[in-house]
Short mmCIF file of C-alpha atoms and ligand atoms in Angstrom, two decimals:
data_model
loop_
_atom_site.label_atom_id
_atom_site.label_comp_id
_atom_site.label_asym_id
_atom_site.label_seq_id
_atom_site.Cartn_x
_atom_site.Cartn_y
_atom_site.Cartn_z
CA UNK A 1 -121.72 -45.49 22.71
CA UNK A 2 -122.42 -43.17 25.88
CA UNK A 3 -126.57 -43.18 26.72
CA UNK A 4 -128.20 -40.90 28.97
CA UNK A 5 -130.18 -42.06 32.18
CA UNK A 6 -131.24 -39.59 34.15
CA UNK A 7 -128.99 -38.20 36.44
CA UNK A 8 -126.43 -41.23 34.98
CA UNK A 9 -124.35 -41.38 31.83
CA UNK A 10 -124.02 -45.41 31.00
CA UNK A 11 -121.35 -45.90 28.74
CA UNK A 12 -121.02 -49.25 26.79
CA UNK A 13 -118.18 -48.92 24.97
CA UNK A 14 -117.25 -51.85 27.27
CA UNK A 15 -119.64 -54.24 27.86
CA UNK A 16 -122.08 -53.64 31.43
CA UNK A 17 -123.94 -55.71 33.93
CA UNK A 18 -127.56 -55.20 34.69
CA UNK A 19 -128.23 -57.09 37.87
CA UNK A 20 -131.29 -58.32 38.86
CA UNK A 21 -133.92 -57.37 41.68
CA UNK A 22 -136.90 -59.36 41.86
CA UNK A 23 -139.64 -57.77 43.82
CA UNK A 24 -142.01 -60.44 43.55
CA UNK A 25 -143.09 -63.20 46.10
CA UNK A 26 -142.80 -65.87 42.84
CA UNK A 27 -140.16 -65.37 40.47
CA UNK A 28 -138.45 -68.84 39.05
CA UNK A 29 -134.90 -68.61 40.44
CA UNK A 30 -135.06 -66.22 43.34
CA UNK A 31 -138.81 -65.22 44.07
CA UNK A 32 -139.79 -64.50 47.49
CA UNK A 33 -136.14 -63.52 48.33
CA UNK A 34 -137.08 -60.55 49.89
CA UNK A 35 -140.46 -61.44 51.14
CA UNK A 36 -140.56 -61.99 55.61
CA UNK A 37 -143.99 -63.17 56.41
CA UNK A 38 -145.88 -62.54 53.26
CA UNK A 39 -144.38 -58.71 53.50
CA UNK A 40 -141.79 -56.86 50.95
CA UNK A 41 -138.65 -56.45 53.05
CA UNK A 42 -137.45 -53.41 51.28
CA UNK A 43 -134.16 -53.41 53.82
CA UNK A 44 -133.31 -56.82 52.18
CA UNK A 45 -133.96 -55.58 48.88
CA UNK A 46 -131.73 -52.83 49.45
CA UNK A 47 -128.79 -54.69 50.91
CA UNK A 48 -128.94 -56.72 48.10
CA UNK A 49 -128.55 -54.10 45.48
CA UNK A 50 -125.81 -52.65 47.49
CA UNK A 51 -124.24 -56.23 46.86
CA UNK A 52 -124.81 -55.92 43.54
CA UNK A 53 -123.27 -52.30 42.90
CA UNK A 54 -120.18 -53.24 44.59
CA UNK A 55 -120.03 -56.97 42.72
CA UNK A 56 -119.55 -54.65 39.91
CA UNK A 57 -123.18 -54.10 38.25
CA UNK A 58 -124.04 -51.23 36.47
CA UNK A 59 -127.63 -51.33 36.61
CA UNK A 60 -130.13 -52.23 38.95
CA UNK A 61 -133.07 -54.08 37.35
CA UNK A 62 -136.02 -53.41 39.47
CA UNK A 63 -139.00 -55.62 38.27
CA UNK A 64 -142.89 -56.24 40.46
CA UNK A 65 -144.48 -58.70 37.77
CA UNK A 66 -143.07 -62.23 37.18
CA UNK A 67 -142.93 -63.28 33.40
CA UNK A 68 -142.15 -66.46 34.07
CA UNK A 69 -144.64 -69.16 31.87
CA UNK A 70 -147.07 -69.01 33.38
CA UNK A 71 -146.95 -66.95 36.09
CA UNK A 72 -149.90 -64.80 38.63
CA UNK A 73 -150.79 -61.89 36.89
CA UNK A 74 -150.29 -59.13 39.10
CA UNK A 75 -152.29 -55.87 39.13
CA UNK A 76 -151.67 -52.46 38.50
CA UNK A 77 -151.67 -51.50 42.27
CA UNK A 78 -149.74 -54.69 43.44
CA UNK A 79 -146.98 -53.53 40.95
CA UNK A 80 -146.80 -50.00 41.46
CA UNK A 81 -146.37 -51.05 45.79
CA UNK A 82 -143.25 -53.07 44.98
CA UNK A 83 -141.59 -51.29 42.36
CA UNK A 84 -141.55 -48.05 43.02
CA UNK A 85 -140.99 -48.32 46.94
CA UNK A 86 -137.69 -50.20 46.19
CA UNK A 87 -136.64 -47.58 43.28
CA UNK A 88 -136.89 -44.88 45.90
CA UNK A 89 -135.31 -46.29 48.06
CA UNK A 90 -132.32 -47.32 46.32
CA UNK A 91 -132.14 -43.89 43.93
CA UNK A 92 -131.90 -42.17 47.41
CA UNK A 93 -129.00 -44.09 48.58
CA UNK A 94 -126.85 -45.76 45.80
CA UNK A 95 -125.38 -44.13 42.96
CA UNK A 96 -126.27 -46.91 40.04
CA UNK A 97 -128.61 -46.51 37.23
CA UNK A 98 -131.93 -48.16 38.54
CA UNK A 99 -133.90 -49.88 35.42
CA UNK A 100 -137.24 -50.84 36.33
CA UNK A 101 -138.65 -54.07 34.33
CA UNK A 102 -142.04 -53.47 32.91
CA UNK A 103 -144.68 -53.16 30.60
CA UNK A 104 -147.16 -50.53 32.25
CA UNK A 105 -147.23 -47.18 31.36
CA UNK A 106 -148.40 -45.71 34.48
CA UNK A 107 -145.19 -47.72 36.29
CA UNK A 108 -142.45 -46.58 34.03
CA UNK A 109 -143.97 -42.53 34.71
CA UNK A 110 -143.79 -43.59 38.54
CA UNK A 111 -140.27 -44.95 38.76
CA UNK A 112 -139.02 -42.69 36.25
CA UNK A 113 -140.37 -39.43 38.76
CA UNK A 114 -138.93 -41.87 41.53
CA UNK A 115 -135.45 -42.19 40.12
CA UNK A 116 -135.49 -44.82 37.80
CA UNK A 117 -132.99 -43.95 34.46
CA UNK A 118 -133.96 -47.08 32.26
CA UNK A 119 -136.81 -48.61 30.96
CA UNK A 120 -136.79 -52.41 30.29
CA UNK A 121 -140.45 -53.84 28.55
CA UNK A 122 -140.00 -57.34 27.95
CA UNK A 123 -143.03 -56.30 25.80
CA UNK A 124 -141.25 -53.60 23.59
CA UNK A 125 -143.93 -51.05 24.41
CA UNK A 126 -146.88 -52.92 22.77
CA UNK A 127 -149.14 -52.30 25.76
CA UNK A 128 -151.76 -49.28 25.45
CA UNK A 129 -149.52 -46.22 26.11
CA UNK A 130 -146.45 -47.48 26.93
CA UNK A 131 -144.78 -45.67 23.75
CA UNK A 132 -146.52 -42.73 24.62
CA UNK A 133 -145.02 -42.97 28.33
CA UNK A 134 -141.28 -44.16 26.88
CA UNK A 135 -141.72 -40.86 24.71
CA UNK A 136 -141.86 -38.67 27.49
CA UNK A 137 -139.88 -39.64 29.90
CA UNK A 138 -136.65 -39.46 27.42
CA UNK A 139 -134.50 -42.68 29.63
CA UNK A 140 -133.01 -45.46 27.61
CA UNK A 141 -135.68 -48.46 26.48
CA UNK A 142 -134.65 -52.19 25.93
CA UNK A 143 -136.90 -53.78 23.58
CA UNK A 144 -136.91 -57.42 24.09
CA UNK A 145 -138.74 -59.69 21.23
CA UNK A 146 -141.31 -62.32 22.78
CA UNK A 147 -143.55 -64.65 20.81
CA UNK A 148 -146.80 -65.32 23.32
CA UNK A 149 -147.75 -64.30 26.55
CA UNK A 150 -145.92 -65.52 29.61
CA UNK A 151 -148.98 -67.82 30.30
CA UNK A 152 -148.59 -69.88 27.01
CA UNK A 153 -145.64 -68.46 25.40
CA UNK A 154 -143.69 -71.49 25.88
CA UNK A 155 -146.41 -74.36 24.47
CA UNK A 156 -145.94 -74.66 21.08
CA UNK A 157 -143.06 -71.70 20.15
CA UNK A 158 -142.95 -71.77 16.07
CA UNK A 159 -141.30 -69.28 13.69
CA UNK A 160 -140.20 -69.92 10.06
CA UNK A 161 -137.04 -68.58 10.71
CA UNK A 162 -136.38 -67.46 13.79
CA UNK A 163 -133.65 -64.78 13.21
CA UNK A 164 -135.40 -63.12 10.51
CA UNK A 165 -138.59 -63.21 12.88
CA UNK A 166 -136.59 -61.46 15.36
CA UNK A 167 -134.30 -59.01 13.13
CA UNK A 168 -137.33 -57.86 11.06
CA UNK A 169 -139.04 -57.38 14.49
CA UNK A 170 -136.45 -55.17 15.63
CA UNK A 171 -136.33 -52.78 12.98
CA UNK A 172 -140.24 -53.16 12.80
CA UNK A 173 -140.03 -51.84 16.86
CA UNK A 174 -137.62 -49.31 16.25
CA UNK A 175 -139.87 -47.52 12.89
CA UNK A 176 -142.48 -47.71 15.62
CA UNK A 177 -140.86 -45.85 17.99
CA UNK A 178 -139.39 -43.30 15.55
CA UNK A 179 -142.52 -42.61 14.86
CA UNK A 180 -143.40 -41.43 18.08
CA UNK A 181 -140.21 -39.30 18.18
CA UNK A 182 -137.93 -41.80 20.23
CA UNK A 183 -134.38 -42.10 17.84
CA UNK A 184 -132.67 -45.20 17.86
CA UNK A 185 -130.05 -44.18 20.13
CA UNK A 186 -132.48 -44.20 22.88
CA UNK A 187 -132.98 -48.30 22.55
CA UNK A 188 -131.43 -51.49 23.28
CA UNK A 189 -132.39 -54.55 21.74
CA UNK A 190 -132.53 -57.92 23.08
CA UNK A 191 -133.97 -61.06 21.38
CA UNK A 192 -135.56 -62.51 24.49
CA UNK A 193 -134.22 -66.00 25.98
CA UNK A 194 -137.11 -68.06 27.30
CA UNK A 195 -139.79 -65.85 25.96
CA UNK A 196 -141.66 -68.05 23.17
CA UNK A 197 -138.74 -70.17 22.20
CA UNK A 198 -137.51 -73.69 21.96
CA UNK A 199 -133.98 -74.74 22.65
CA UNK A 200 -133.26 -75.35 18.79
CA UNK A 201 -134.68 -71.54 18.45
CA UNK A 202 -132.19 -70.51 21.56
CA UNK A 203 -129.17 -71.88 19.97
CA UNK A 204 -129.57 -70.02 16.63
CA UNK A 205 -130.33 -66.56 17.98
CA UNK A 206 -127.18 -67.03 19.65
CA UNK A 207 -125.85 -67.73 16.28
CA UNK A 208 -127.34 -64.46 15.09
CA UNK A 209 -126.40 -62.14 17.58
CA UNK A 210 -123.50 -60.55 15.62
CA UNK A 211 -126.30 -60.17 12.54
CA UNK A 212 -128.43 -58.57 15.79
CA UNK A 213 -125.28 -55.93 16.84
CA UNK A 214 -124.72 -54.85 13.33
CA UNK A 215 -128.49 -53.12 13.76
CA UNK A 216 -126.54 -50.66 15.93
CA UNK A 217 -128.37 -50.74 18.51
CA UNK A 218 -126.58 -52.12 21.84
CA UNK A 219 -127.88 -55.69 22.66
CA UNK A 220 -128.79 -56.88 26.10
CA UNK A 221 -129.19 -60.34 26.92
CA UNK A 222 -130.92 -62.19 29.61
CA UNK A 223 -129.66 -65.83 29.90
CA UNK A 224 -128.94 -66.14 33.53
CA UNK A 225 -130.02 -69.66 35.24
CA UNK A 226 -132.83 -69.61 32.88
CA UNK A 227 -134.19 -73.04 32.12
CA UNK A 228 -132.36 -73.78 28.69
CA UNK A 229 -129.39 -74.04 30.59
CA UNK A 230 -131.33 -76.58 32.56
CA UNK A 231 -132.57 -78.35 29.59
CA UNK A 232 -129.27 -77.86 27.25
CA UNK A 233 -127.44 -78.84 29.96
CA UNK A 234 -128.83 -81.13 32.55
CA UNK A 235 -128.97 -78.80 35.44
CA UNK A 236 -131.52 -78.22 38.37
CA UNK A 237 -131.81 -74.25 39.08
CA UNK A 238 -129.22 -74.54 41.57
CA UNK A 239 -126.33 -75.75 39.44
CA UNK A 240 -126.91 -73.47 36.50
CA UNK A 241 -123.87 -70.69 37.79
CA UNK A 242 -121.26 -72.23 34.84
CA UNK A 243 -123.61 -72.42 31.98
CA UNK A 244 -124.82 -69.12 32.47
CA UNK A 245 -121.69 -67.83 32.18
CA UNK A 246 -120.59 -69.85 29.54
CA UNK A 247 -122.88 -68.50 27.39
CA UNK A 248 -122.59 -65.20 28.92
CA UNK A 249 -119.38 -64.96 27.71
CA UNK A 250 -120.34 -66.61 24.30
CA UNK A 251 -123.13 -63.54 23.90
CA UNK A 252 -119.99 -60.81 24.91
CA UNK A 253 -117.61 -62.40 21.83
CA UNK A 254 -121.09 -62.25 19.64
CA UNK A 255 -121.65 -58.64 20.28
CA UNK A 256 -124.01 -58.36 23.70
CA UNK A 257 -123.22 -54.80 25.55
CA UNK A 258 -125.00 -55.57 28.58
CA UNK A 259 -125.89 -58.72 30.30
CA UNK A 260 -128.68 -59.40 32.62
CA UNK A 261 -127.98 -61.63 35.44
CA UNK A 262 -128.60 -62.76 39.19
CA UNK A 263 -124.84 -63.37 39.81
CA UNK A 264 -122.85 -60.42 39.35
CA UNK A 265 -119.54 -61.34 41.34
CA UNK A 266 -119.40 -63.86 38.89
CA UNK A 267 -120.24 -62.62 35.94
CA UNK A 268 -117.74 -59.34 36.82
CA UNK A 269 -115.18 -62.03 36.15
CA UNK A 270 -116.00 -62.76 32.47
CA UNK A 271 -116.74 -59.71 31.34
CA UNK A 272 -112.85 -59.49 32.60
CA UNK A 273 -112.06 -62.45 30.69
CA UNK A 274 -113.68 -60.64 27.31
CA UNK A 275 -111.93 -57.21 28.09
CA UNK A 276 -108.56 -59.02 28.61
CA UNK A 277 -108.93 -61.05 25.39
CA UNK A 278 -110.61 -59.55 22.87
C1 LIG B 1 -135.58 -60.95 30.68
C2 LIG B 1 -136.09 -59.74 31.13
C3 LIG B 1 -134.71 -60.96 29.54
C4 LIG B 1 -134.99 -58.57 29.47
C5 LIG B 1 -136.84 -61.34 32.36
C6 LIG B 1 -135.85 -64.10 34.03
C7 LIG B 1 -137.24 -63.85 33.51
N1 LIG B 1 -135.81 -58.55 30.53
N2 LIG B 1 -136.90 -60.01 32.18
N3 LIG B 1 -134.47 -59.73 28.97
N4 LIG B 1 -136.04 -61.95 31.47
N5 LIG B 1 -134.70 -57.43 28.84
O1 LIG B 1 -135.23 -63.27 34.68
O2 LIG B 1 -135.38 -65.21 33.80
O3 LIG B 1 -134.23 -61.98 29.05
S1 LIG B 1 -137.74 -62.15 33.59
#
């Protein structure tokens, strides 16, 4: 299962690590990380995807708008200044596959032309030509399954069934995109953690991941420190390190190819764990 991005070949016949790099001032677990005095420190930002390449990531995930509930929305402009600054920079200097997080046509054409080899729309290219866009610029796309927008997605989640809800979306996303011209083994599927879910909903789309990898598309998942750790498990944002792996490693045995995280050095070591053991 070899995919092509850009300049970089990503090859998940063993499972990868797609580390994150939040441009924004306030993003739930590490926003403002890279902000001095109200300003983008793009040094900082590349130091720490340096950090990440050599903890072992294989991707660099490069978002500019916060999708936390009920975050700032954040304009075209204020977007395009962070993200595509930081994919420059690091496309210049590091040799990883840079993804860039987002749902904006006229950002994925700008990264893409500034070395970005992955596109990741936490919106599964539902915004005014964003398909159009994915078409073109022929990178990898992760379509991630949301219920909501990030400002009320999380008050009142409901699905019938919430695996069938998800499965039937993704083969509903990937007719779409064949129908633009974009085959299937351009896209990566991922049933979105924390996006317009409850806990009870969280627990069974782990459940269903293996149903989810038999689509054959490779699955991505994004569970890192998010806040059903916190709730599932009792944990402030701080503590949240051995849950997310926990059920890191619980979405590797289930089928996940790539995981999405803030700690790579850790999470190196259980994709070790899975290689060793299964
Ligand atoms: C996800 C994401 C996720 C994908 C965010 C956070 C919130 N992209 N972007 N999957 N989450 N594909 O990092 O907790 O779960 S932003």
């Amino acid at each position: 299962m070899k995919l092509y991005c850009g300049r970089h070949l990503l090859d998940l016949t063993s499972p990868k690590i797609m580390g994150i790099l939040n441009t924004t001032p306030d993003s739930f677990s590490d926003g403002g990380a890279l902000y001095e005095q109200g300003c983008l420190n793009t040094h900082a930002a590349l130091k720490k995807a340096e950090q990440m390449l050599s903890e072992g990531a294989a991707i660099i995930d490069v978002g500019g708008e916060s999708t936390r509930p009920g975050a700032a929305p954040v304009s075209l402009q204020q977007e395009l200044d962070r993200v595509v600054r930081i994919v420059e920079i690091i496309a210049a200097r590091l040799d990883v596959i840079i993804s860039v997080d987002t749902s904006r046509p006229e950002v994925m054409r700008a990264a893409a032309e500034a070395g970005a080899g992955f596109i990741n729309d936490v919106r599964a290219l539902q915004w005014p030509g964003a398909l159009e866009a994915a078409c073109q610029l022929e990178l990898p796309i992760c379509l991630m399954h949301k219920q909501g927008e990030p400002s009320d997605m999380q008050i009142n989640p409901s699905y019938r069934h919430v695996d069938r809800e998800v499965r039937d979306f993704f083969y509903d996303s990937i007719q779409r995109c064949r129908g633009y011209g974009i085959s299937a083994q351009r896209l990566i599927l991922d049933p979105g953690f924390g996006f317009g879910k409850t806990d009870e909903h969280h627990l069974q789309l782990l459940k269903a991941l293996p149903q989810f990898a038999d689509i054959g598309c490779p699955l991505l998942v994004g569970l890192s420190r998010k806040s059903m750790i916190g709730r599932l498990l009792g944990r402030e944002l701080s503590q949240r390190l051995p849950g997310s792996l926990g059920f890191g490693l619980v979405a590797l045995q289930r089928g996940a190819k790539i995981l999405r995280v803030h700690d790579v050095a850790a999470t190196q070591d259980i994709v070790k764990v899975y290689e060793l053991t299964c």
